[in-house]
Each structure stands twice: as structure tokens, then as C-alpha cells.
XYZ file of C-alpha atoms in Angstrom:
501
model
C -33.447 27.800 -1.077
C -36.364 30.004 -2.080
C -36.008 31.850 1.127
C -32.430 33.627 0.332
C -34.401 35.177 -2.842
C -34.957 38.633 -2.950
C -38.133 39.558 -1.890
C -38.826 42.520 -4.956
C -42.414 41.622 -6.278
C -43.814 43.566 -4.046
C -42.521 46.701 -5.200
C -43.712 46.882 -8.745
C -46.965 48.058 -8.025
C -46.080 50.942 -6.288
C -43.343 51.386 -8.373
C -45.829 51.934 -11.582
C -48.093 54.074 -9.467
C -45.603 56.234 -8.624
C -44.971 56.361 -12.613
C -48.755 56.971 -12.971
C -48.749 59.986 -10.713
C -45.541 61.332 -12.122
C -47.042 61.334 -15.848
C -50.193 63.270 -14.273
C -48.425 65.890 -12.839
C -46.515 66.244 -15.710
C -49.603 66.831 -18.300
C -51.470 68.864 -15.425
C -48.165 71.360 -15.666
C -48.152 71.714 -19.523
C -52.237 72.140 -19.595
C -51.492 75.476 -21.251
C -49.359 74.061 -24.242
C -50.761 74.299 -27.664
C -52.810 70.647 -28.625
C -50.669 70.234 -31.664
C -47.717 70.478 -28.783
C -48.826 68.044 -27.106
C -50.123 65.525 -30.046
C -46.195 65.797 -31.029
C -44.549 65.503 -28.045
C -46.817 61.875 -27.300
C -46.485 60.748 -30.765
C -44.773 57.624 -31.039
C -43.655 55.659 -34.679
C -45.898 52.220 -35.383
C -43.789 49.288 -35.830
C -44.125 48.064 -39.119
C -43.747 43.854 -38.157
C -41.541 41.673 -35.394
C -38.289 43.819 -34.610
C -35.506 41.259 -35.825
C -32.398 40.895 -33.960
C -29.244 42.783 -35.529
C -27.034 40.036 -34.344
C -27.736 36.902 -34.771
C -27.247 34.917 -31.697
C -27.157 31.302 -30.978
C -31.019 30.470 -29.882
C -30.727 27.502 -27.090
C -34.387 26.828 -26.465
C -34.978 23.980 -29.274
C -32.581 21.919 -27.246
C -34.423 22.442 -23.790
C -37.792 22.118 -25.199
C -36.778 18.364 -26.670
C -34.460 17.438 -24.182
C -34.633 19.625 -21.077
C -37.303 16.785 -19.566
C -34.081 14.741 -19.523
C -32.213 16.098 -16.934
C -32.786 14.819 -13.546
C -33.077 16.501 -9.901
C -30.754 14.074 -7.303
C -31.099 13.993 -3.438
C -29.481 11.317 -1.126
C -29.657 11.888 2.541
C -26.253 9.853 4.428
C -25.534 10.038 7.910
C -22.391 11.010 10.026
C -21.016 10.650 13.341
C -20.837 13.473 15.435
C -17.222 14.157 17.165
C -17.214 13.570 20.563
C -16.572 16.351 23.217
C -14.578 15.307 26.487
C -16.326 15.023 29.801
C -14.295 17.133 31.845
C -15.449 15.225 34.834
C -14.664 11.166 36.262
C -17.411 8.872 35.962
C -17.457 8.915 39.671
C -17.541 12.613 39.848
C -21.854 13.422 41.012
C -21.300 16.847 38.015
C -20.451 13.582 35.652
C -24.193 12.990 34.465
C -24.223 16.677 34.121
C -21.710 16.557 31.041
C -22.327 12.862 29.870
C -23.826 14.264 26.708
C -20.147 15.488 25.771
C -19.004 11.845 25.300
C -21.687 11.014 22.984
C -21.546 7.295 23.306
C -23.127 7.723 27.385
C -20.526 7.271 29.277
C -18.850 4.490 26.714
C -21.724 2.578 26.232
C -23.580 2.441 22.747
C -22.805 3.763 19.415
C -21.709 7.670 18.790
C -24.909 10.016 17.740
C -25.421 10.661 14.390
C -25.843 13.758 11.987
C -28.134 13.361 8.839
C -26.177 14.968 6.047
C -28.493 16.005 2.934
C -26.772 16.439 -0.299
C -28.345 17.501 -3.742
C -26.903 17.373 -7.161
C -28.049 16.516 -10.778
C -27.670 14.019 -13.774
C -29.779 13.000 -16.817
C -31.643 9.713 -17.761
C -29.900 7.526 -19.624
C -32.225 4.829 -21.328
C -35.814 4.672 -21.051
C -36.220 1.806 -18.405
C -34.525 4.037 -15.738
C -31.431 4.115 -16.079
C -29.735 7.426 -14.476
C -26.097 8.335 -14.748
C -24.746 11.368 -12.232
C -21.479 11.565 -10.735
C -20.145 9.200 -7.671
C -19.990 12.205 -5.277
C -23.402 12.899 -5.222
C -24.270 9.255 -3.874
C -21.341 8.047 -2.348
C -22.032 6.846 1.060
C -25.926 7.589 0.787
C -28.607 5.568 2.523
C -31.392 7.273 0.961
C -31.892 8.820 -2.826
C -34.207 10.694 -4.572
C -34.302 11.325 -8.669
C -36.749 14.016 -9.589
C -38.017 14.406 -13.226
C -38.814 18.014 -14.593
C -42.920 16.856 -14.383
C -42.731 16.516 -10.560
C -42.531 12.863 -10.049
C -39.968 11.947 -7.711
C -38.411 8.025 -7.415
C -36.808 6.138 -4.892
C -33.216 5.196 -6.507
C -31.209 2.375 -6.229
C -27.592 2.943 -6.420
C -26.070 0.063 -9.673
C -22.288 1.222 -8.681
C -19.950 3.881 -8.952
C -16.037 4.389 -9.744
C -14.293 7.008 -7.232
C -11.597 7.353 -9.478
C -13.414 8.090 -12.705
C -16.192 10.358 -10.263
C -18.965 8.358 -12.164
C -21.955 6.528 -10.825
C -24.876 4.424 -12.187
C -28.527 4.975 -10.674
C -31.895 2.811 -11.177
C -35.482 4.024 -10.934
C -38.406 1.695 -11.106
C -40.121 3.786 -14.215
C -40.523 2.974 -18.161
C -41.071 5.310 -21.165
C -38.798 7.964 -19.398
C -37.052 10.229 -22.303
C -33.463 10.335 -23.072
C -31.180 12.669 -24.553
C -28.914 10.965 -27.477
C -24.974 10.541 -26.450
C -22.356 12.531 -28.470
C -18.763 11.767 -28.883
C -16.547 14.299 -26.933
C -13.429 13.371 -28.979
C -14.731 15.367 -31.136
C -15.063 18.673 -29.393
C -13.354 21.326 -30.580
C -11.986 24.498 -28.441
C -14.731 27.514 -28.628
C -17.782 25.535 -29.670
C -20.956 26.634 -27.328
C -21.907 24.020 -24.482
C -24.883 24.499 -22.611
C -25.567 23.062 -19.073
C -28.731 22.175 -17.132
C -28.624 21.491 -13.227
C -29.923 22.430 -10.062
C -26.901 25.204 -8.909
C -27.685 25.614 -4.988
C -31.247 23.891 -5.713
C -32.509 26.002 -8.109
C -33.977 23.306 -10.310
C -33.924 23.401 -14.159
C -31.077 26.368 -14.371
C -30.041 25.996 -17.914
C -26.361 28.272 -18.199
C -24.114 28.710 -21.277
C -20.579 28.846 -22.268
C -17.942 27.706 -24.853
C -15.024 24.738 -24.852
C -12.060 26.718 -23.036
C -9.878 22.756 -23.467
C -9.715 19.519 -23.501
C -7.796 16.845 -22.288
C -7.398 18.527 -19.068
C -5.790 16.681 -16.481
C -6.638 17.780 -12.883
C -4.148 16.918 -9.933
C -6.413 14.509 -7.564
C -8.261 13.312 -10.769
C -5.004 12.248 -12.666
C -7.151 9.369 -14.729
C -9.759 11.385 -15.949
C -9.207 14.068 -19.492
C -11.772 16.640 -18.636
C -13.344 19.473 -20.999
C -12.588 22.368 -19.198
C -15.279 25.390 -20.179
C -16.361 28.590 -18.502
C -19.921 27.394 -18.277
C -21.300 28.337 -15.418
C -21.732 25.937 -12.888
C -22.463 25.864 -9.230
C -22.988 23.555 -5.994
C -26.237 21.377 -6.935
C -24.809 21.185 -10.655
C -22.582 18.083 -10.123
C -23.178 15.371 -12.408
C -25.802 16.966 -14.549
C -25.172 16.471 -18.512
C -23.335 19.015 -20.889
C -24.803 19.687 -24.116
C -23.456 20.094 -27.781
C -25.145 22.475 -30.051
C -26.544 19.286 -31.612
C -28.592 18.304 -28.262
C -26.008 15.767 -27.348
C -24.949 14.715 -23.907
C -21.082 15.013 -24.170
C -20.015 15.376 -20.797
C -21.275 15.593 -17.161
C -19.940 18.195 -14.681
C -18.042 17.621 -11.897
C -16.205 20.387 -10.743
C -15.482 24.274 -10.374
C -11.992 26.019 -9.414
C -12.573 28.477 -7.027
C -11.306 30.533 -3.949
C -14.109 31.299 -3.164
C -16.595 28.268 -3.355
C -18.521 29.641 -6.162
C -17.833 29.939 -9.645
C -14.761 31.769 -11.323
C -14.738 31.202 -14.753
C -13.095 27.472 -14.645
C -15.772 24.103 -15.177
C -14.339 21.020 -15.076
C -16.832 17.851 -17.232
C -15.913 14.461 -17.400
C -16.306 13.643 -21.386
C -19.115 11.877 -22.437
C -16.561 8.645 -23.853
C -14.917 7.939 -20.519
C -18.409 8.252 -18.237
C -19.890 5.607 -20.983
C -16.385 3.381 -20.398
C -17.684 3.255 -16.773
C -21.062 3.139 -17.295
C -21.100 -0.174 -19.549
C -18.961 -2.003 -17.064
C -21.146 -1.179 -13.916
C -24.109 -2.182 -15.848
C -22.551 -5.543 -15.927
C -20.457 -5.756 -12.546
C -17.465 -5.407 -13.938
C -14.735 -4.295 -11.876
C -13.472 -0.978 -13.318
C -9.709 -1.854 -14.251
C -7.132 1.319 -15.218
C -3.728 0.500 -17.054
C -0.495 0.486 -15.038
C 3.442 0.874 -16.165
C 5.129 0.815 -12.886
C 7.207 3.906 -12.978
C 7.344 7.137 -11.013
C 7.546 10.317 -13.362
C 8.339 14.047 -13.419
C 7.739 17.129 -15.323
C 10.895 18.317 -17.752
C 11.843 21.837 -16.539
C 14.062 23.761 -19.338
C 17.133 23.339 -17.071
C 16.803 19.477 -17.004
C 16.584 19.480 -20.970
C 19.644 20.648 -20.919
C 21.193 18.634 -18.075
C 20.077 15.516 -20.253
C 21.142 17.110 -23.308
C 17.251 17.336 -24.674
C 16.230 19.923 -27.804
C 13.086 20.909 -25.618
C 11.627 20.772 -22.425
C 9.051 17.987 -23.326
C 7.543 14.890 -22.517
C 7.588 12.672 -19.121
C 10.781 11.970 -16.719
C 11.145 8.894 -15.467
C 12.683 9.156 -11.912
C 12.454 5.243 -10.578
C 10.965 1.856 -12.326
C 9.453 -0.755 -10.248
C 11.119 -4.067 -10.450
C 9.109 -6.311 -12.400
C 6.891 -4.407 -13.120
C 5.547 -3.718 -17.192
C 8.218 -0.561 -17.609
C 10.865 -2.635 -15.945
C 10.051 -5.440 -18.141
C 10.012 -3.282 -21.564
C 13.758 -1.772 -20.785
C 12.859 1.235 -19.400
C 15.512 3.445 -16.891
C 15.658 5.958 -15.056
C 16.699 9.074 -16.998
C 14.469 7.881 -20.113
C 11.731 10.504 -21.383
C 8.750 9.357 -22.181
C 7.880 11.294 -25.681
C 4.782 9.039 -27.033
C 2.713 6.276 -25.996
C 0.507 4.323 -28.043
C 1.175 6.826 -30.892
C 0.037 9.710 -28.755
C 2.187 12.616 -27.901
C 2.754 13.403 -24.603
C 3.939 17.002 -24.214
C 3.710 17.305 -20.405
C 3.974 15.022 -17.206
C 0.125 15.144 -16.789
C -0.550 13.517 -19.663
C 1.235 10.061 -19.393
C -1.483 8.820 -16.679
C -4.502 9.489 -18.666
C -3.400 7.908 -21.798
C -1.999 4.701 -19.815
C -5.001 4.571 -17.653
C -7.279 4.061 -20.224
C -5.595 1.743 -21.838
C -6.451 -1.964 -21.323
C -4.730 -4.140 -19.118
C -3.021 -6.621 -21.262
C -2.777 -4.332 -24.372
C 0.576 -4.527 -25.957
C 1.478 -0.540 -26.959
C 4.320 1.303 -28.482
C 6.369 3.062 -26.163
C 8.490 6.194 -27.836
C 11.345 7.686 -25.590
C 14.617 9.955 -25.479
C 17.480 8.168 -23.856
C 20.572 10.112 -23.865
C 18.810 12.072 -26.129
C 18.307 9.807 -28.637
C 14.986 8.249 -29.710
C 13.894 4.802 -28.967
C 11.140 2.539 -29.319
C 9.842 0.265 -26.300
C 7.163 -2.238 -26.658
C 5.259 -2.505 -23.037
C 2.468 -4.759 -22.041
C 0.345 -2.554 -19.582
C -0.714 -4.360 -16.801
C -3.266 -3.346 -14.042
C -3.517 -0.766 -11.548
C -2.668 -2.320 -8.482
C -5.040 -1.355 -4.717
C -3.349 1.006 -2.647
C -1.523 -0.756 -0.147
C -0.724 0.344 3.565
C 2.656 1.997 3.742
C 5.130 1.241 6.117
C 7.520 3.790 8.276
C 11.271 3.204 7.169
C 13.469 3.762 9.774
C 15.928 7.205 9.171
C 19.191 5.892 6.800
C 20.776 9.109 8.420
C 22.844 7.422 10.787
C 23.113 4.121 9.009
C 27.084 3.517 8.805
C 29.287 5.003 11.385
C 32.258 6.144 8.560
C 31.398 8.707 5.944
C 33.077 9.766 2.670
C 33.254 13.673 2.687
C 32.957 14.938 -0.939
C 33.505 19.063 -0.652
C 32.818 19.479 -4.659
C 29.230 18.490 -4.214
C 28.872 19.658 -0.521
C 27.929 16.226 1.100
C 29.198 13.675 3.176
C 27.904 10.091 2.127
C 27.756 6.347 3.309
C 27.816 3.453 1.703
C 24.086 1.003 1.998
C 23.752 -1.685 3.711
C 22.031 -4.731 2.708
C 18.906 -4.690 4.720
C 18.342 -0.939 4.223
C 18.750 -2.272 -0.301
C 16.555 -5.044 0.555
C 13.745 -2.946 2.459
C 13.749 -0.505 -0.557
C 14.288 -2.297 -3.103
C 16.916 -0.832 -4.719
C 20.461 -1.932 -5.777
C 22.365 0.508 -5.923
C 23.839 3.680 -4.348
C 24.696 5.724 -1.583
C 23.287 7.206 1.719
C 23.843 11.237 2.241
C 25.050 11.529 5.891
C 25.264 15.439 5.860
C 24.690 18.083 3.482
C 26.426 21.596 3.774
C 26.710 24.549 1.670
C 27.377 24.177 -1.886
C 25.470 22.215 -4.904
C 23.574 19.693 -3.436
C 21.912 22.295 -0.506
C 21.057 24.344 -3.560
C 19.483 21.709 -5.252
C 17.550 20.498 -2.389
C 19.385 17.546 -1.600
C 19.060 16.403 2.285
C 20.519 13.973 4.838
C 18.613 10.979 4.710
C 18.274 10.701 1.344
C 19.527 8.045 -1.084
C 22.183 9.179 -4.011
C 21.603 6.699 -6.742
C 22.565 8.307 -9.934
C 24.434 11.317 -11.517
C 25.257 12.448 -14.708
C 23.489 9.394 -15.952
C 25.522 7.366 -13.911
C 25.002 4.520 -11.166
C 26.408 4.887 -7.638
C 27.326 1.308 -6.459
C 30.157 3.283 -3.554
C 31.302 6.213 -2.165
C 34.312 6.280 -3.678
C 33.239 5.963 -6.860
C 30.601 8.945 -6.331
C 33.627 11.027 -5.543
C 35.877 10.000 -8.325
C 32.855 10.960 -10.960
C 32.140 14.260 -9.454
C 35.924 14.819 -9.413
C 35.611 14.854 -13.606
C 32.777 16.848 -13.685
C 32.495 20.103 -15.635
C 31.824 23.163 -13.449
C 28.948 25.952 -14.308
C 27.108 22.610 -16.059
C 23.488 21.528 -15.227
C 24.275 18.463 -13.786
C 20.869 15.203 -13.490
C 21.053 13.746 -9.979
C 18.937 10.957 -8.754
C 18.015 11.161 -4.879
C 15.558 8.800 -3.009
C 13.397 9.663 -0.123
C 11.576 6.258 0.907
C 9.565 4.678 -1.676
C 9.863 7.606 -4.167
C 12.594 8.701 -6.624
C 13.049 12.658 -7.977
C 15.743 13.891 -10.923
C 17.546 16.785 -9.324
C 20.018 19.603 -11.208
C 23.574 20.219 -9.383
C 25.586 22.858 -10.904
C 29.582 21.773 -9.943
C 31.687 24.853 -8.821
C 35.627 24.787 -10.215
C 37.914 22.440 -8.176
């Protein structure tokens, strides 16, 4: 990296002999001025003492000094495969053997080349018999790493385990009397207290930045598990799982992540708190599997025109659009429709914060559950299970065409068929009705397309067609109307706004 540094040293010392010359020409030109003239004009005040500062800033070097030898260096070299080019020739073409380094595997036989891939990042040391915590990115998938201390001594590392989802992974270096940096608790940080980072941003080693708590509890889209402190610390390629500091010296968060358009930083850090890198950490330490809290519902966000649709005071909380059979929300009572307002006690003001407060929560736990249904509040008891693996998923066949008759409904704009058994059974749902064709009028408006599955209105189940047209019949017009629609394995509320018969 040193070589992208500008290159400005070696102008300084013709940059103060230019000053020299320019202060001798200056006294040879004013050799006929007066000596007092001169003694005046060159006369400069003695400082009394130390100039003090008139502001009084914070002062961050007591915390590098004691725990700046902390932070670690991290490089893990991994390999990957090169894609292949075509060989635009036969194998019994004599130009073949011309081009057979295209295919990369020679002509079919052996494995496809490989490209060494060198990554570098940061973290911080743990406990004093090598332990080194940094975040899973940096290792993930490497065959070789490196931990550097601050005094030069570099270790080969063994990798202990790491959680994808919580971006979190435990290192081990063969080394004892190592120092450590003491652990803070970031449920305590407060928005606008100072944070200071140390890292290796695009390899520069030891880069100590600044910056204040912009939030917390921050849920990120592809990270939907993990509440990060969001600050405008600076932080940079290299900087990735190196520790955040309190004003106290504490580690209380490691950072993972920067927004940006441009690859570089804008102003938005992203550190996974302190408390749920520790959750990780103790379980890897022991070979634990790392288990995260599951209700079995789908949810969406509450826009202000679906608090009114479902007669809500505010636009708050968590909608539930579908409920897995058997699962721990079907079990509790839940429905469709319900809002989600509280869990465990907690508020939960927005969409995003429903899957960080359930997937912390221990499998097994018993925990309140607080919702709106029909705008009323209720209170659900739920035993959270676990997080199930990801599971392949399968191609359902169209449901477009699925019944050759078709009810036409002109209020709502659709034309819709009643399910079959097979197409219930491969969804697993009970209920409702298949949209054949969709033309202009409420349902195009709200987004509503063939193919998908009309299971619910106005907060009522669709079991036929005919009695999805007798409801809509009694509708009010100019009246945010819920909808429930299916496409596949996932469920969505939907406003419909009825025109006059």
C-alpha cells in the first residue's frame, strides 16, 4: 500500500531553502532602514509557559497508549477458481492445442486453475492465551491466516469457528501473556457519546479514527439478526472486525460495515455490539451450534394507509401477512391481519425490529406476545422455537390456468377461480381463491396479478368465488380496503380502494 502514498518528503528541503533565500533578499533590500526599524519589525513576544488549548477537546491517546497493543493486524490468503473461457476450436481441430488454455481444466481433464485471493482485515485479542475475535468475513473460506500484533510478531492462526449470520468469528494463536482490552456493555450506549476505532483501513496498520454514536439498534436488510451501532466513525476496507472503543477504553463493538456508493466511506459505520459478538463468541468456544429464535410467520411494514384499512390509531408495529402451520405463532393464536406491537415486553415500532428481538431470544423461552387485532389489544403467550436451515425451494407450477370456469367480479376488476385440492395441498393453505385475470380497476392499482392467490379481504376468509363477490358487493366505496394475495410460498397485505357500484 505504501506505494499509492504521495511521494512529498522530498520537497521540504528545497521548499525551506527557497524560504532561506527569500528572507535574504528581503533584509539585503531594507539594508538602508534605520537599526531600531529593523530590531522592531523582527521582534517577536516570549511565551510566558505551555500555550493551553481554548477548547477543551476530548484527548484519545491514554486509551491507545494502554490498549492500542490490543488490536490485531489479520491476513488469510483463500483460493478461487478461475472461470473457464471456451475453446473455440474441436478437440480434433490441429489450432485446438493452440487455445486449450481457454478451457482451463486441459481439454476436460484435471481440476480448473486456481487464483490466490489475499484478504486483510483487523480484530483485537481477546484473553491472554490467544484468543482473537474479528469478524467471519475476514476468514471465511481461508486456507491460510496471519494475526499481527502492534510489536511486529506475526502468528499462524487457527480458525475456532464463525457464525455467517451474526458476521462473527473466533481465532487461536499459539502465544501467552498477550494483552487485552476489558469488554464494555453496548446496551448501554447512548446516541452522541465519542467512539474511537483502530484498524488497518486499506492496510494502513494502527489507523486510530474518531466519531460519535449516530444509533443503535440498527437493523440492516441482509443482516436482519444482528442490532448494530451505527456511527460516523470512519472506517474503511482493512477495518473489518477491528474493536470499537468507549471513552472508558472498552471494547463495545467490532466493525463490520460501511454504506457507500462509492466503496469508501460516507459518513454511515455499521458495528456489531459488543453483547451479541460475546453471545457468539462463548458458544464457539465450546462448539456449540449457534441457535436464533423462530415464530413462523411472514411480516410487513404498517404504511399509514393500512392503519387505517385495519382501523389502527398509528402506523406502528409488525404485519403479519401468513403463519406457518404448526409452527410457534400458529400455535400461540396468531392470524393473519394481527400486529405485532410488543414482544417480550419490548416495543416494536417498525417491521425491522421483530427479527432481532425474536432472534435472540432462546429457543424454548416462553415470551409475552402483545398485538392489535381488529384494533384491539391482545396478549399471546408463544414458545419460540428454532430457526430452521434453509431448505431448497421448489418451482410451483403457474395457478393461472388452473380451472377452466371463472367468476368475473367488475367491482374489484378481476376474474377468479376457485382452488383445487392439490394446488391447497402443495401450498399449504386452506382457503381461497385463484385470480384468473386482472383488468383495470382496484386490484391493478393495488398490484394485484393473475396467478396470485386471494385469501382474505376486509378481514375476511375466501373459501369461493361466490362468496368473494357477494363481500365485495357490500363494500364501502372511496375506503382503504386490507387484501391478502399469495404468490408461492409468501403472503403480502394489499389496500383496494372499491369504486361506487
Amino acid at each position: 500500500m505504501s506505494r499509492h502514498a504521495p511521494q512529498n518528503h522530498r520537497s521540504l528541503p528545497k521548499a525551506m531553502g527557497s524560504a532561506l533565500l527569500t528572507l535574504t533578499l528581503g533584509l539585503s533590500g531594507c539594508a538602508e532602514a534605520t537599526p531600531t526599524a529593523t530590531a522592531a519589525a523582527l521582534s517577536v513576544p516570549a511565551q510566558a509557559g505551555p500555550a493551553r488549548p481554548l477548547v477543551n477537546l476530548p484527548d484519545f491517546t491514554p486509551i491507545i497508549d494502554r490498549y492500542g497493543p490490543t488490536v490485531v493486524n489479520i491476513s488469510s490468503t483463500s483460493s478461487k477458481a478461475i472461470p473457464e473461457e471456451h475453446n473455440p476450436f474441436p478437440p480434433d481441430s490441429p489450432f485446438y492445442r493452440f487455445f486449450k488454455h481457454f478451457g482451463g481444466s486441459q481439454g476436460g481433464h484435471g481440476a480448473s486453475p486456481q487464483e490466490k485471493i489475499r484478504s486483510l482485515g483487523s480484530g483485537f485479542i481477546l484473553s491472554a492465551d490467544g484468543y482473537i475475535v474479528t469478524a467471519a468475513h475476514v476468514v471465511r473460506g481461508a486456507q491460510h491466516i496471519v494475526v499481527t500484533l502492534t510489536n511486529h510478531h506475526a502468528y499462524p492462526a487457527k480458525l475456532v469457528g464463525l457464525s455467517v449470520r451474526y458476521d462473527t468469528a473466533l481465532l487461536k494463536i499459539d502465544a501467552q501473556d498477550l494483552p487485552t482490552a476489558p469488554l464494555g456493555n453496548s446496551d448501554d450506549l447512548k446516541v452522541g457519546q465519542w467512539l474511537l476505532a483502530v484498524g488497518a483501513p486499506f492496510g494502513f496498520f494502527n489507523t486510530v479514527t474518531q466519531g460519535v454514536v449516530s444509533a443503535t439498534n440498527r437493523p440492516l436488510p441482509d443482516d436482519e439478526y444482528i442490532p448494530f451501532i451505527q456511527s460516523d466513525v470512519p472506517i474503511n476496507p482493512g477495518n473489518s472486525g477491528g474493536p470499537l472503543f468507549n471513552m472508558a477504553g472498552q471494547v463495545i463493538g467490532i466493525n463490520d460495515q460501511i454504506y457507500t456508493n462509492s466503496g469508501g466511506y460516507m459518513g454511515l459505520s455499521f458495528s456489531i455490539p459488543i453483547n451479541t459478538v460475546m453471545q457468539v463468541v462463548r458458544d464457539l468456544k465450546e462448539h456449540k451450534p449457534i441457535e436464533f429464535g423462530y415464530l413462523g410467520v411472514e411480516v410487513q411494514s404498517v404504511t399509514p394507509q393500512m392503519a387505517e384499512a385495519l382501523h389502527l390509531k398509528e402506523p406502528v408495529g409488525a404485519l403479519v401477512a401468513s403463519v406457518l402451520p404448526d409452527g410457534p405463532a400458529a400455535h400461540a393464536g396468531l392470524r393473519p391481519g394481527d400486529v405485532i406491537v410488543t414482544f417480550a415486553g419490548k416495543p416494536v415500532y417498525n417491521v425491522g425490529q421483530l427479527p432481532l428481538l425474536v432472534g435472540s431470544s432462546k429457543p424454548g423461552s416462553t415470551a409475552p406476545l402483545g398485538i392489535l387485532r381488529d384494533g384491539k389489544p391482545e396478549t399471546l403467550q408463544v414458545t419460540v422455537g428454532a430457526l430452521p436451515k434453509p431448505e431448497k425451494t421448489r418451482e410451483t407450477t403457474s395457478t393461472k390456468a388452473a380451472k377452466p370456469t371463472a367468476l368475473k367480479i367488475p367491482r374489484l376488476g378481476v376474474d377468479v377461480q376457485a382452488l383445487d385440492t392439490a394446488l391447497m395441498d402443495r401450498l399449504k393453505i386452506h382457503h381461497g381463491v385463484v385470480i384468473a385475470d386482472v383488468g383495470e380497476g382496484a386490484a391493478a392499482e393495488a398490484g394485484i396479478r393473475p396467478g396470485m392467490i386471494l385469501q382474505q379481504i376486509a378481514q375476511q376468509d375466501i373459501t369461493s368465488p361466490q362468496q368473494l363477490a357477494d363481500i365485495v358487493r357490500h363494500l364501502p366505496a372511496d375506503t382503504p380496503i386490507p387484501v391478502l394475495v399469495r404468490q408461492g410460498p409468501s403472503s403480502i397485505y394489499v389496500v383496494v380502494t372499491l369504486p361506487r357500484h
